[in-house]
mmCIF file of C-alpha atoms and ligand atoms in Angstrom:
data_model
loop_
_atom_site.group_PDB
_atom_site.id
_atom_site.type_symbol
_atom_site.label_atom_id
_atom_site.label_comp_id
_atom_site.label_asym_id
_atom_site.label_seq_id
_atom_site.Cartn_x
_atom_site.Cartn_y
_atom_site.Cartn_z
ATOM 1 C CA UNK X 1 7.971 -14.200 -37.909
ATOM 2 C CA UNK X 2 8.628 -14.461 -34.179
ATOM 3 C CA UNK X 3 6.182 -16.548 -32.151
ATOM 4 C CA UNK X 4 5.264 -15.364 -28.696
ATOM 5 C CA UNK X 5 2.851 -16.649 -26.044
ATOM 6 C CA UNK X 6 0.772 -14.898 -23.434
ATOM 7 C CA UNK X 7 0.018 -16.273 -19.962
ATOM 8 C CA UNK X 8 -2.940 -14.511 -18.324
ATOM 9 C CA UNK X 9 -5.722 -12.765 -20.273
ATOM 10 C CA UNK X 10 -6.849 -10.404 -17.514
ATOM 11 C CA UNK X 11 -6.822 -6.593 -17.614
ATOM 12 C CA UNK X 12 -3.179 -6.230 -18.696
ATOM 13 C CA UNK X 13 -2.960 -9.470 -20.700
ATOM 14 C CA UNK X 14 -5.999 -8.625 -22.823
ATOM 15 C CA UNK X 15 -4.445 -5.187 -23.395
ATOM 16 C CA UNK X 16 -1.270 -6.872 -24.631
ATOM 17 C CA UNK X 17 -3.260 -9.090 -27.029
ATOM 18 C CA UNK X 18 -5.089 -5.974 -28.236
ATOM 19 C CA UNK X 19 -1.927 -3.961 -28.891
ATOM 20 C CA UNK X 20 -0.195 -6.891 -30.601
ATOM 21 C CA UNK X 21 -3.210 -7.057 -32.930
ATOM 22 C CA UNK X 22 -4.005 -3.374 -33.510
ATOM 23 C CA UNK X 23 -0.359 -2.214 -33.726
ATOM 24 C CA UNK X 24 0.933 -5.128 -35.798
ATOM 25 C CA UNK X 25 2.292 -2.933 -38.586
ATOM 26 C CA UNK X 26 3.933 -0.456 -36.203
ATOM 27 C CA UNK X 27 5.674 -3.293 -34.360
ATOM 28 C CA UNK X 28 6.697 -4.928 -37.627
ATOM 29 C CA UNK X 29 8.445 -1.755 -38.753
ATOM 30 C CA UNK X 30 10.335 -1.587 -35.467
ATOM 31 C CA UNK X 31 11.577 -5.187 -35.498
ATOM 32 C CA UNK X 32 11.597 -6.009 -39.203
ATOM 33 C CA UNK X 33 9.649 -9.183 -38.466
ATOM 34 C CA UNK X 34 6.083 -9.967 -37.529
ATOM 35 C CA UNK X 35 5.187 -10.865 -33.926
ATOM 36 C CA UNK X 36 2.811 -13.817 -33.974
ATOM 37 C CA UNK X 37 0.788 -14.396 -30.796
ATOM 38 C CA UNK X 38 0.604 -18.173 -30.968
ATOM 39 C CA UNK X 39 -0.838 -19.234 -27.593
ATOM 40 C CA UNK X 40 -2.842 -17.567 -24.846
ATOM 41 C CA UNK X 41 -2.974 -19.386 -21.526
ATOM 42 C CA UNK X 42 -6.014 -18.794 -19.345
ATOM 43 C CA UNK X 43 -8.357 -21.012 -17.359
ATOM 44 C CA UNK X 44 -11.355 -19.032 -18.558
ATOM 45 C CA UNK X 45 -13.101 -19.262 -21.943
ATOM 46 C CA UNK X 46 -13.098 -16.299 -24.327
ATOM 47 C CA UNK X 47 -15.351 -17.497 -27.196
ATOM 48 C CA UNK X 48 -16.019 -13.937 -28.393
ATOM 49 C CA UNK X 49 -12.337 -13.051 -28.740
ATOM 50 C CA UNK X 50 -11.011 -12.677 -32.303
ATOM 51 C CA UNK X 51 -8.089 -14.788 -31.004
ATOM 52 C CA UNK X 52 -10.389 -17.510 -29.590
ATOM 53 C CA UNK X 53 -8.516 -20.250 -31.496
ATOM 54 C CA UNK X 54 -5.241 -19.419 -29.710
ATOM 55 C CA UNK X 55 -6.472 -20.093 -26.167
ATOM 56 C CA UNK X 56 -5.222 -23.043 -24.157
ATOM 57 C CA UNK X 57 -5.539 -24.180 -20.561
ATOM 58 C CA UNK X 58 -2.373 -26.260 -20.750
ATOM 59 C CA UNK X 59 0.926 -24.551 -19.885
ATOM 60 C CA UNK X 60 2.814 -27.383 -21.650
ATOM 61 C CA UNK X 61 1.514 -26.083 -24.994
ATOM 62 C CA UNK X 62 3.712 -23.029 -24.392
ATOM 63 C CA UNK X 63 6.622 -24.536 -22.481
ATOM 64 C CA UNK X 64 7.283 -27.297 -24.967
ATOM 65 C CA UNK X 65 6.686 -25.275 -28.131
ATOM 66 C CA UNK X 66 10.193 -24.609 -29.457
ATOM 67 C CA UNK X 67 8.883 -21.984 -31.880
ATOM 68 C CA UNK X 68 7.835 -19.740 -28.981
ATOM 69 C CA UNK X 69 10.771 -17.427 -28.280
ATOM 70 C CA UNK X 70 9.166 -14.915 -25.934
ATOM 71 C CA UNK X 71 6.600 -15.575 -23.205
ATOM 72 C CA UNK X 72 4.537 -12.763 -21.701
ATOM 73 C CA UNK X 73 3.484 -13.345 -18.102
ATOM 74 C CA UNK X 74 0.577 -11.160 -17.018
ATOM 75 C CA UNK X 75 -0.983 -13.610 -14.565
ATOM 76 C CA UNK X 76 -0.084 -11.671 -11.431
ATOM 77 C CA UNK X 77 0.614 -13.250 -8.053
ATOM 78 C CA UNK X 78 3.572 -15.461 -7.237
ATOM 79 C CA UNK X 79 2.159 -18.913 -7.973
ATOM 80 C CA UNK X 80 2.029 -20.408 -10.509
ATOM 81 C CA UNK X 81 3.716 -17.479 -12.297
ATOM 82 C CA UNK X 82 7.032 -18.266 -10.539
ATOM 83 C CA UNK X 83 7.127 -21.914 -11.619
ATOM 84 C CA UNK X 84 5.973 -21.086 -15.151
ATOM 85 C CA UNK X 85 8.580 -18.332 -15.517
ATOM 86 C CA UNK X 86 11.386 -20.573 -14.290
ATOM 87 C CA UNK X 87 10.397 -23.299 -16.717
ATOM 88 C CA UNK X 88 10.210 -20.885 -19.693
ATOM 89 C CA UNK X 89 13.612 -19.373 -18.870
ATOM 90 C CA UNK X 90 15.095 -22.852 -18.432
ATOM 91 C CA UNK X 91 13.804 -23.646 -21.938
ATOM 92 C CA UNK X 92 15.780 -20.634 -23.185
ATOM 93 C CA UNK X 93 12.695 -18.510 -23.829
ATOM 94 C CA UNK X 94 12.783 -14.851 -22.864
ATOM 95 C CA UNK X 95 10.091 -13.769 -20.421
ATOM 96 C CA UNK X 96 8.406 -10.387 -20.152
ATOM 97 C CA UNK X 97 6.211 -9.525 -17.179
ATOM 98 C CA UNK X 98 4.173 -6.850 -15.462
ATOM 99 C CA UNK X 99 4.222 -8.925 -12.264
ATOM 100 C CA UNK X 100 5.844 -6.712 -9.623
ATOM 101 C CA UNK X 101 5.138 -9.154 -6.806
ATOM 102 C CA UNK X 102 7.127 -11.865 -8.551
ATOM 103 C CA UNK X 103 9.988 -9.577 -9.582
ATOM 104 C CA UNK X 104 10.238 -8.037 -6.104
ATOM 105 C CA UNK X 105 10.290 -11.442 -4.482
ATOM 106 C CA UNK X 106 12.326 -13.554 -6.910
ATOM 107 C CA UNK X 107 13.918 -11.068 -9.320
ATOM 108 C CA UNK X 108 17.547 -11.928 -8.511
ATOM 109 C CA UNK X 109 16.969 -15.639 -9.012
ATOM 110 C CA UNK X 110 15.004 -15.177 -12.247
ATOM 111 C CA UNK X 111 17.583 -12.748 -13.672
ATOM 112 C CA UNK X 112 20.302 -15.294 -12.908
ATOM 113 C CA UNK X 113 18.280 -18.034 -14.561
ATOM 114 C CA UNK X 114 17.765 -15.856 -17.639
ATOM 115 C CA UNK X 115 21.498 -15.177 -17.763
ATOM 116 C CA UNK X 116 22.360 -18.876 -17.420
ATOM 117 C CA UNK X 117 20.082 -19.702 -20.331
ATOM 118 C CA UNK X 118 21.108 -16.797 -22.537
ATOM 119 C CA UNK X 119 17.592 -15.379 -22.378
ATOM 120 C CA UNK X 120 16.120 -12.089 -21.213
ATOM 121 C CA UNK X 121 13.845 -11.365 -18.277
ATOM 122 C CA UNK X 122 12.311 -7.907 -18.694
ATOM 123 C CA UNK X 123 9.710 -6.169 -16.510
ATOM 124 C CA UNK X 124 9.365 -2.506 -17.484
ATOM 125 C CA UNK X 125 5.597 -2.653 -16.774
ATOM 126 C CA UNK X 126 6.145 -3.774 -13.185
ATOM 127 C CA UNK X 127 6.865 -0.201 -12.059
ATOM 128 C CA UNK X 128 4.948 2.895 -13.131
ATOM 129 C CA UNK X 129 2.564 1.163 -15.566
ATOM 130 C CA UNK X 130 3.046 2.940 -18.889
ATOM 131 C CA UNK X 131 5.880 5.181 -17.674
ATOM 132 C CA UNK X 132 9.320 4.310 -19.005
ATOM 133 C CA UNK X 133 11.419 4.123 -15.828
ATOM 134 C CA UNK X 134 13.450 0.892 -15.613
ATOM 135 C CA UNK X 135 15.019 1.269 -19.039
ATOM 136 C CA UNK X 136 15.920 4.934 -18.361
ATOM 137 C CA UNK X 137 17.562 3.980 -15.047
ATOM 138 C CA UNK X 138 19.373 1.043 -16.624
ATOM 139 C CA UNK X 139 20.435 2.809 -19.800
ATOM 140 C CA UNK X 140 19.914 6.567 -20.099
ATOM 141 C CA UNK X 141 20.988 7.414 -16.526
ATOM 142 C CA UNK X 142 23.658 4.740 -16.254
ATOM 143 C CA UNK X 143 26.450 7.326 -16.068
ATOM 144 C CA UNK X 144 25.041 8.620 -12.772
ATOM 145 C CA UNK X 145 25.405 7.507 -9.213
ATOM 146 C CA UNK X 146 21.764 7.521 -8.130
ATOM 147 C CA UNK X 147 21.591 9.403 -4.829
ATOM 148 C CA UNK X 148 17.886 8.968 -4.264
ATOM 149 C CA UNK X 149 14.672 7.742 -5.855
ATOM 150 C CA UNK X 150 11.289 8.916 -4.600
ATOM 151 C CA UNK X 151 7.936 8.402 -6.160
ATOM 152 C CA UNK X 152 4.219 8.060 -6.181
ATOM 153 C CA UNK X 153 4.179 4.435 -7.264
ATOM 154 C CA UNK X 154 0.616 3.299 -6.747
ATOM 155 C CA UNK X 155 -2.180 4.610 -8.941
ATOM 156 C CA UNK X 156 -5.035 3.335 -6.792
ATOM 157 C CA UNK X 157 -3.939 5.115 -3.617
ATOM 158 C CA UNK X 158 -3.082 8.258 -5.550
ATOM 159 C CA UNK X 159 -6.559 8.150 -7.084
ATOM 160 C CA UNK X 160 -8.113 7.712 -3.629
ATOM 161 C CA UNK X 161 -6.042 10.519 -2.066
ATOM 162 C CA UNK X 162 -6.839 12.821 -4.991
ATOM 163 C CA UNK X 163 -10.567 12.201 -4.484
ATOM 164 C CA UNK X 164 -10.158 12.875 -0.752
ATOM 165 C CA UNK X 165 -8.193 16.082 -1.412
ATOM 166 C CA UNK X 166 -10.196 17.554 -4.288
ATOM 167 C CA UNK X 167 -13.699 16.233 -3.657
ATOM 168 C CA UNK X 168 -13.749 15.545 0.066
ATOM 169 C CA UNK X 169 -14.760 11.994 -0.893
ATOM 170 C CA UNK X 170 -14.647 9.389 1.882
ATOM 171 C CA UNK X 171 -11.948 6.725 1.579
ATOM 172 C CA UNK X 172 -14.281 3.727 1.020
ATOM 173 C CA UNK X 173 -16.198 5.412 -1.781
ATOM 174 C CA UNK X 174 -12.984 6.392 -3.571
ATOM 175 C CA UNK X 175 -11.571 2.843 -3.221
ATOM 176 C CA UNK X 176 -14.752 1.358 -4.699
ATOM 177 C CA UNK X 177 -14.472 3.754 -7.655
ATOM 178 C CA UNK X 178 -10.815 2.792 -8.217
ATOM 179 C CA UNK X 179 -11.745 -0.898 -8.189
ATOM 180 C CA UNK X 180 -14.610 -0.327 -10.638
ATOM 181 C CA UNK X 181 -12.164 1.425 -12.978
ATOM 182 C CA UNK X 182 -9.810 -1.599 -12.872
ATOM 183 C CA UNK X 183 -6.905 0.154 -11.130
ATOM 184 C CA UNK X 184 -6.842 -1.777 -7.871
ATOM 185 C CA UNK X 185 -5.097 -5.078 -7.260
ATOM 186 C CA UNK X 186 -7.254 -8.206 -6.900
ATOM 187 C CA UNK X 187 -6.756 -7.764 -3.187
ATOM 188 C CA UNK X 188 -6.982 -3.994 -2.533
ATOM 189 C CA UNK X 189 -5.059 -4.430 0.701
ATOM 190 C CA UNK X 190 -1.907 -4.605 -1.432
ATOM 191 C CA UNK X 191 -2.677 -1.088 -2.657
ATOM 192 C CA UNK X 192 -4.025 0.633 0.439
ATOM 193 C CA UNK X 193 -1.540 -0.933 2.879
ATOM 194 C CA UNK X 194 1.391 0.141 0.699
ATOM 195 C CA UNK X 195 2.608 -3.350 -0.316
ATOM 196 C CA UNK X 196 2.289 -2.676 -4.033
ATOM 197 C CA UNK X 197 4.277 0.576 -3.738
ATOM 198 C CA UNK X 198 6.798 -1.299 -1.603
ATOM 199 C CA UNK X 199 7.355 -3.925 -4.299
ATOM 200 C CA UNK X 200 7.908 -1.161 -6.830
ATOM 201 C CA UNK X 201 10.419 0.839 -4.779
ATOM 202 C CA UNK X 202 12.233 -2.451 -4.110
ATOM 203 C CA UNK X 203 12.501 -3.097 -7.852
ATOM 204 C CA UNK X 204 13.743 0.457 -8.459
ATOM 205 C CA UNK X 205 16.282 0.214 -5.631
ATOM 206 C CA UNK X 206 17.473 -3.221 -6.762
ATOM 207 C CA UNK X 207 18.019 -1.952 -10.281
ATOM 208 C CA UNK X 208 19.637 1.338 -9.273
ATOM 209 C CA UNK X 209 22.015 -0.215 -6.729
ATOM 210 C CA UNK X 210 22.502 -3.695 -8.204
ATOM 211 C CA UNK X 211 21.412 -5.574 -5.061
ATOM 212 C CA UNK X 212 18.122 -7.357 -4.506
ATOM 213 C CA UNK X 213 16.061 -5.479 -1.929
ATOM 214 C CA UNK X 214 13.390 -7.715 -0.396
ATOM 215 C CA UNK X 215 9.987 -6.127 0.362
ATOM 216 C CA UNK X 216 9.708 -7.935 3.697
ATOM 217 C CA UNK X 217 12.704 -5.921 4.943
ATOM 218 C CA UNK X 218 11.221 -2.531 4.036
ATOM 219 C CA UNK X 219 9.200 -0.538 6.555
ATOM 220 C CA UNK X 220 5.816 0.029 4.916
ATOM 221 C CA UNK X 221 2.782 2.057 5.937
ATOM 222 C CA UNK X 222 -0.408 2.489 3.922
ATOM 223 C CA UNK X 223 -3.087 5.147 3.688
ATOM 224 C CA UNK X 224 -5.952 3.526 5.604
ATOM 225 C CA UNK X 225 -5.431 5.767 8.627
ATOM 226 C CA UNK X 226 -5.400 9.027 6.639
ATOM 227 C CA UNK X 227 -8.469 11.087 7.536
ATOM 228 C CA UNK X 228 -10.051 14.040 5.765
ATOM 229 C CA UNK X 229 -8.854 16.125 8.743
ATOM 230 C CA UNK X 230 -5.228 15.303 7.843
ATOM 231 C CA UNK X 231 -5.855 16.311 4.254
ATOM 232 C CA UNK X 232 -7.140 19.686 5.536
ATOM 233 C CA UNK X 233 -4.133 20.191 7.797
ATOM 234 C CA UNK X 234 -1.799 19.345 4.930
ATOM 235 C CA UNK X 235 -3.477 22.074 2.883
ATOM 236 C CA UNK X 236 -3.096 24.614 5.708
ATOM 237 C CA UNK X 237 0.606 23.635 5.909
ATOM 238 C CA UNK X 238 0.917 24.248 2.140
ATOM 239 C CA UNK X 239 0.918 20.746 0.726
ATOM 240 C CA UNK X 240 -0.881 17.495 0.060
ATOM 241 C CA UNK X 241 -0.797 13.957 1.435
ATOM 242 C CA UNK X 242 0.810 11.457 -0.951
ATOM 243 C CA UNK X 243 1.884 7.841 -0.549
ATOM 244 C CA UNK X 244 5.619 7.940 -1.226
ATOM 245 C CA UNK X 245 8.090 5.144 -1.809
ATOM 246 C CA UNK X 246 11.593 6.381 -1.310
ATOM 247 C CA UNK X 247 15.119 5.033 -1.173
ATOM 248 C CA UNK X 248 18.380 6.801 -0.559
ATOM 249 C CA UNK X 249 21.890 5.491 -0.458
ATOM 250 C CA UNK X 250 23.562 6.425 2.848
ATOM 251 C CA UNK X 251 27.286 7.094 3.238
ATOM 252 C CA UNK X 252 27.481 3.846 5.208
ATOM 253 C CA UNK X 253 26.522 2.015 2.013
ATOM 254 C CA UNK X 254 23.204 0.990 3.593
ATOM 255 C CA UNK X 255 19.930 1.999 2.070
ATOM 256 C CA UNK X 256 17.388 4.246 3.750
ATOM 257 C CA UNK X 257 14.182 2.882 2.219
ATOM 258 C CA UNK X 258 10.585 3.403 3.301
ATOM 259 C CA UNK X 259 7.010 3.473 2.010
ATOM 260 C CA UNK X 260 4.690 5.814 3.899
ATOM 261 C CA UNK X 261 2.187 8.613 3.439
ATOM 262 C CA UNK X 262 3.932 11.978 3.541
ATOM 263 C CA UNK X 263 3.097 15.656 3.494
ATOM 264 C CA UNK X 264 4.498 16.876 0.185
ATOM 265 C CA UNK X 265 4.881 20.655 -0.283
ATOM 266 C CA UNK X 266 2.949 22.175 -3.191
ATOM 267 C CA UNK X 267 6.281 23.329 -4.621
ATOM 268 C CA UNK X 268 7.372 19.715 -5.184
ATOM 269 C CA UNK X 269 6.871 18.210 -8.627
ATOM 270 C CA UNK X 270 5.343 15.177 -6.924
ATOM 271 C CA UNK X 271 2.583 17.315 -5.338
ATOM 272 C CA UNK X 272 0.824 17.858 -8.637
ATOM 273 C CA UNK X 273 0.644 14.220 -9.659
ATOM 274 C CA UNK X 274 -3.010 13.330 -9.352
ATOM 275 C CA UNK X 275 -5.567 10.593 -10.007
ATOM 276 C CA UNK X 276 -4.139 7.322 -11.265
ATOM 277 C CA UNK X 277 -0.950 9.011 -12.436
ATOM 278 C CA UNK X 278 2.422 8.049 -11.001
ATOM 279 C CA UNK X 279 5.487 10.254 -10.711
ATOM 280 C CA UNK X 280 9.022 9.104 -10.025
ATOM 281 C CA UNK X 281 11.921 11.373 -9.218
ATOM 282 C CA UNK X 282 15.429 10.042 -9.781
ATOM 283 C CA UNK X 283 18.216 12.144 -8.278
ATOM 284 C CA UNK X 284 21.395 11.480 -10.224
ATOM 285 C CA UNK X 285 24.758 12.950 -9.268
ATOM 286 C CA UNK X 286 25.335 14.220 -12.826
ATOM 287 C CA UNK X 287 21.799 15.004 -13.977
ATOM 288 C CA UNK X 288 20.272 16.335 -10.754
ATOM 289 C CA UNK X 289 16.563 15.550 -10.489
ATOM 290 C CA UNK X 290 14.851 13.796 -13.377
ATOM 291 C CA UNK X 291 11.107 13.259 -13.049
ATOM 292 C CA UNK X 292 9.050 10.647 -14.893
ATOM 293 C CA UNK X 293 5.287 11.096 -15.103
ATOM 294 C CA UNK X 294 2.394 9.166 -16.613
ATOM 295 C CA UNK X 295 -0.367 6.635 -16.064
ATOM 296 C CA UNK X 296 0.796 4.135 -13.466
ATOM 297 C CA UNK X 297 -2.040 1.665 -13.894
ATOM 298 C CA UNK X 298 -4.723 0.609 -16.334
ATOM 299 C CA UNK X 299 -5.020 -1.788 -19.232
ATOM 300 C CA UNK X 300 -3.416 -0.106 -22.235
ATOM 301 C CA UNK X 301 -0.758 2.010 -20.455
ATOM 302 C CA UNK X 302 0.597 -1.085 -18.697
ATOM 303 C CA UNK X 303 0.233 -3.247 -21.808
ATOM 304 C CA UNK X 304 2.192 -0.625 -23.744
ATOM 305 C CA UNK X 305 5.207 -1.170 -21.467
ATOM 306 C CA UNK X 306 4.832 -4.962 -21.736
ATOM 307 C CA UNK X 307 4.772 -4.840 -25.542
ATOM 308 C CA UNK X 308 7.834 -2.569 -25.583
ATOM 309 C CA UNK X 309 9.702 -5.279 -23.658
ATOM 310 C CA UNK X 310 8.460 -7.916 -26.092
ATOM 311 C CA UNK X 311 9.873 -5.835 -28.943
ATOM 312 C CA UNK X 312 13.161 -5.496 -27.061
ATOM 313 C CA UNK X 313 13.312 -9.273 -26.567
ATOM 314 C CA UNK X 314 12.579 -9.828 -30.258
ATOM 315 C CA UNK X 315 15.459 -7.507 -31.106
ATOM 316 C CA UNK X 316 17.738 -9.320 -28.653
ATOM 317 C CA UNK X 317 17.047 -12.975 -29.344
ATOM 318 C CA UNK X 318 20.731 -13.725 -29.580
ATOM 319 C CA UNK X 319 22.515 -10.992 -27.618
ATOM 320 C CA UNK X 320 21.246 -10.634 -24.043
ATOM 321 C CA UNK X 321 20.209 -7.270 -22.639
ATOM 322 C CA UNK X 322 22.386 -6.207 -19.729
ATOM 323 C CA UNK X 323 19.861 -5.942 -16.908
ATOM 324 C CA UNK X 324 20.931 -7.596 -13.700
ATOM 325 C CA UNK X 325 21.221 -7.435 -9.934
ATOM 326 C CA UNK X 326 22.688 -9.815 -7.405
ATOM 327 C CA UNK X 327 20.981 -11.666 -4.608
ATOM 328 C CA UNK X 328 21.430 -10.418 -1.031
ATOM 329 C CA UNK X 329 19.785 -13.144 1.075
ATOM 330 C CA UNK X 330 21.265 -12.995 4.565
ATOM 331 C CA UNK X 331 23.058 -9.710 3.840
ATOM 332 C CA UNK X 332 22.352 -6.459 5.710
ATOM 333 C CA UNK X 333 21.769 -3.761 3.147
ATOM 334 C CA UNK X 334 18.957 -1.710 4.667
ATOM 335 C CA UNK X 335 19.349 0.792 7.519
ATOM 336 C CA UNK X 336 16.971 0.536 10.494
ATOM 337 C CA UNK X 337 13.942 2.722 9.676
ATOM 338 C CA UNK X 338 14.080 4.088 13.221
ATOM 339 C CA UNK X 339 17.344 5.815 12.307
ATOM 340 C CA UNK X 340 15.807 7.534 9.299
ATOM 341 C CA UNK X 341 15.718 11.329 9.769
ATOM 342 C CA UNK X 342 12.443 13.144 9.178
ATOM 343 C CA UNK X 343 10.189 15.945 10.335
ATOM 344 C CA UNK X 344 6.702 14.868 11.379
ATOM 345 C CA UNK X 345 3.115 16.123 11.438
ATOM 346 C CA UNK X 346 0.982 15.107 14.413
ATOM 347 C CA UNK X 347 -2.749 15.498 15.015
ATOM 348 C CA UNK X 348 -3.647 15.062 18.666
ATOM 349 C CA UNK X 349 -6.724 15.012 20.880
ATOM 350 C CA UNK X 350 -6.803 16.251 24.463
ATOM 351 C CA UNK X 351 -9.400 17.740 26.805
ATOM 352 C CA UNK X 352 -7.012 20.629 27.413
ATOM 353 C CA UNK X 353 -5.593 21.198 23.937
ATOM 354 C CA UNK X 354 -3.534 24.289 24.874
ATOM 355 C CA UNK X 355 -1.766 22.564 27.775
ATOM 356 C CA UNK X 356 -1.244 19.509 25.576
ATOM 357 C CA UNK X 357 0.261 21.683 22.853
ATOM 358 C CA UNK X 358 2.741 23.084 25.398
ATOM 359 C CA UNK X 359 3.617 19.540 26.413
ATOM 360 C CA UNK X 360 4.197 18.659 22.739
ATOM 361 C CA UNK X 361 6.504 21.660 22.503
ATOM 362 C CA UNK X 362 8.531 20.353 25.472
ATOM 363 C CA UNK X 363 8.724 16.871 24.026
ATOM 364 C CA UNK X 364 9.557 17.746 20.417
ATOM 365 C CA UNK X 365 11.391 21.070 20.733
ATOM 366 C CA UNK X 366 10.463 23.502 17.957
ATOM 367 C CA UNK X 367 6.987 22.888 16.537
ATOM 368 C CA UNK X 368 4.625 24.932 14.372
ATOM 369 C CA UNK X 369 0.898 24.796 15.049
ATOM 370 C CA UNK X 370 -1.499 24.181 12.173
ATOM 371 C CA UNK X 371 -5.147 25.168 12.047
ATOM 372 C CA UNK X 372 -8.235 24.136 10.152
ATOM 373 C CA UNK X 373 -11.818 25.381 10.047
ATOM 374 C CA UNK X 374 -14.388 23.536 12.183
ATOM 375 C CA UNK X 375 -11.809 21.727 14.309
ATOM 376 C CA UNK X 376 -13.103 20.524 17.654
ATOM 377 C CA UNK X 377 -11.629 22.410 20.648
ATOM 378 C CA UNK X 378 -9.985 19.185 21.804
ATOM 379 C CA UNK X 379 -8.002 18.816 18.570
ATOM 380 C CA UNK X 380 -4.625 20.331 17.781
ATOM 381 C CA UNK X 381 -2.031 19.671 15.111
ATOM 382 C CA UNK X 382 1.549 20.674 14.456
ATOM 383 C CA UNK X 383 4.653 19.964 12.402
ATOM 384 C CA UNK X 384 8.105 19.656 13.915
ATOM 385 C CA UNK X 385 10.729 22.164 12.836
ATOM 386 C CA UNK X 386 13.748 19.880 12.957
ATOM 387 C CA UNK X 387 14.455 16.457 11.557
ATOM 388 C CA UNK X 388 14.695 13.669 14.141
ATOM 389 C CA UNK X 389 15.414 9.941 13.909
ATOM 390 C CA UNK X 390 12.087 8.170 13.472
ATOM 391 C CA UNK X 391 12.740 6.126 16.615
ATOM 392 C CA UNK X 392 12.927 9.353 18.660
ATOM 393 C CA UNK X 393 9.628 10.464 17.134
ATOM 394 C CA UNK X 394 8.018 7.200 18.263
ATOM 395 C CA UNK X 395 9.383 7.724 21.790
ATOM 396 C CA UNK X 396 8.084 11.308 21.850
ATOM 397 C CA UNK X 397 4.657 10.096 20.695
ATOM 398 C CA UNK X 398 4.640 7.509 23.488
ATOM 399 C CA UNK X 399 5.445 10.281 25.968
ATOM 400 C CA UNK X 400 2.442 12.291 24.782
ATOM 401 C CA UNK X 401 0.212 9.224 25.014
ATOM 402 C CA UNK X 402 1.368 8.514 28.559
ATOM 403 C CA UNK X 403 0.470 12.118 29.458
ATOM 404 C CA UNK X 404 -3.103 11.362 28.304
ATOM 405 C CA UNK X 405 -2.752 13.009 24.893
ATOM 406 C CA UNK X 406 -4.143 10.852 22.094
ATOM 407 C CA UNK X 407 -2.084 10.866 18.907
ATOM 408 C CA UNK X 408 -4.741 10.522 16.206
ATOM 409 C CA UNK X 409 -2.400 10.801 13.266
ATOM 410 C CA UNK X 410 1.328 10.960 12.525
ATOM 411 C CA UNK X 411 2.580 11.627 8.993
ATOM 412 C CA UNK X 412 6.147 12.207 7.824
ATOM 413 C CA UNK X 413 7.082 15.443 6.099
ATOM 414 C CA UNK X 414 8.567 14.573 2.714
ATOM 415 C CA UNK X 415 11.697 16.470 1.775
ATOM 416 C CA UNK X 416 10.833 16.222 -1.907
HETATM 417 N N1 LIG S 1 -2.771 -1.606 -8.377
HETATM 418 C C1 LIG S 1 -1.681 -1.007 -9.049
HETATM 419 C C2 LIG S 1 -1.792 0.496 -8.878
HETATM 420 C C3 LIG S 1 -1.715 -1.379 -10.488
HETATM 421 O O1 LIG S 1 -2.861 0.963 -8.495
HETATM 422 O O2 LIG S 1 -0.837 1.213 -9.126
HETATM 423 C C4 LIG S 1 -0.509 -1.005 -11.236
HETATM 424 O O3 LIG S 1 0.645 -1.594 -10.728
#
């Protein structure tokens, strides 16, 4: 019997407790030993839970229990999860987490601590919910140089955009629905402003390239400025608006990494990933594109990935798993986002839309006009025909603004 402990009995944590209970036999046949959930740490009371006798409010019950070999951290947030994780690893316990904020911020340090204490720190559930993605990158695709990773990494925003695209539902209503369904973060700003997707692309990039990529260094834009008009223009262009996290290794050795809404052509595999589903494309030099698809949020899908890591830890109590990346504090490993090449879609407002369109043509060079039904005469929209550095796009936008043309929306064109 292997004793494990759970810290945090929220949406994901309660899913973990449920799977450990309902799938006991299945897990036993995989490991050859029973997993015993000995302690559950939470400040709240759960008198109705069949595991009510396992609850504690005292972290020491877990930290100082030498029988506990694996600790599951599903508390979310950085504190106190960071301190608790460090203590557990220092005690030689393996730690499994779904906490992308913690991994994105302190992953290198915690992986080093795990290594120093001959323990494992695993976090499959931190990216893509129930989708296997970290283990495939670390194991199945290890023979490849990863040229690029691009994905829809946040279920809440994908759910919102899908509602906007398919049902013409206003943003606020769709966000409320996502929160009611338990997809959104405690603070929805992390979802809608792109921070959650940023943490996830940072984890993917860190794993794929072996260097810790810090979220604060990654240019991140959310979906709060996307209007139903943009969704319509995307359709007339032949695509959809998706929030994409993307990283690409440049020849310079620097990483081109960004999180932003993008027009994605209908021909792309990422265009048809809807609702709370996530999709992640990994471009390997041997395999070509490999796409992973599944539920990126929600109780049982995420708990499924957590439990898989628990099983892996139970199978590797003595021999460590080889999952590691190095710290990069003070090192330059990300290219300036203003040098990133892209085409762009712009929606503009001007009293004289035709003259303004001609001005846009002068400023950007080749552009293609887009149309939509019921557009006001003052509105016009276009996509550029050639890729430009993002900094040049910002300068061109400023030139339009100084000519009295309001830029209502600017969205990158995803080459996906
Ligand atoms: N809020 C996150 C999302 C949960 O919507 O994807 C899963 O990480």
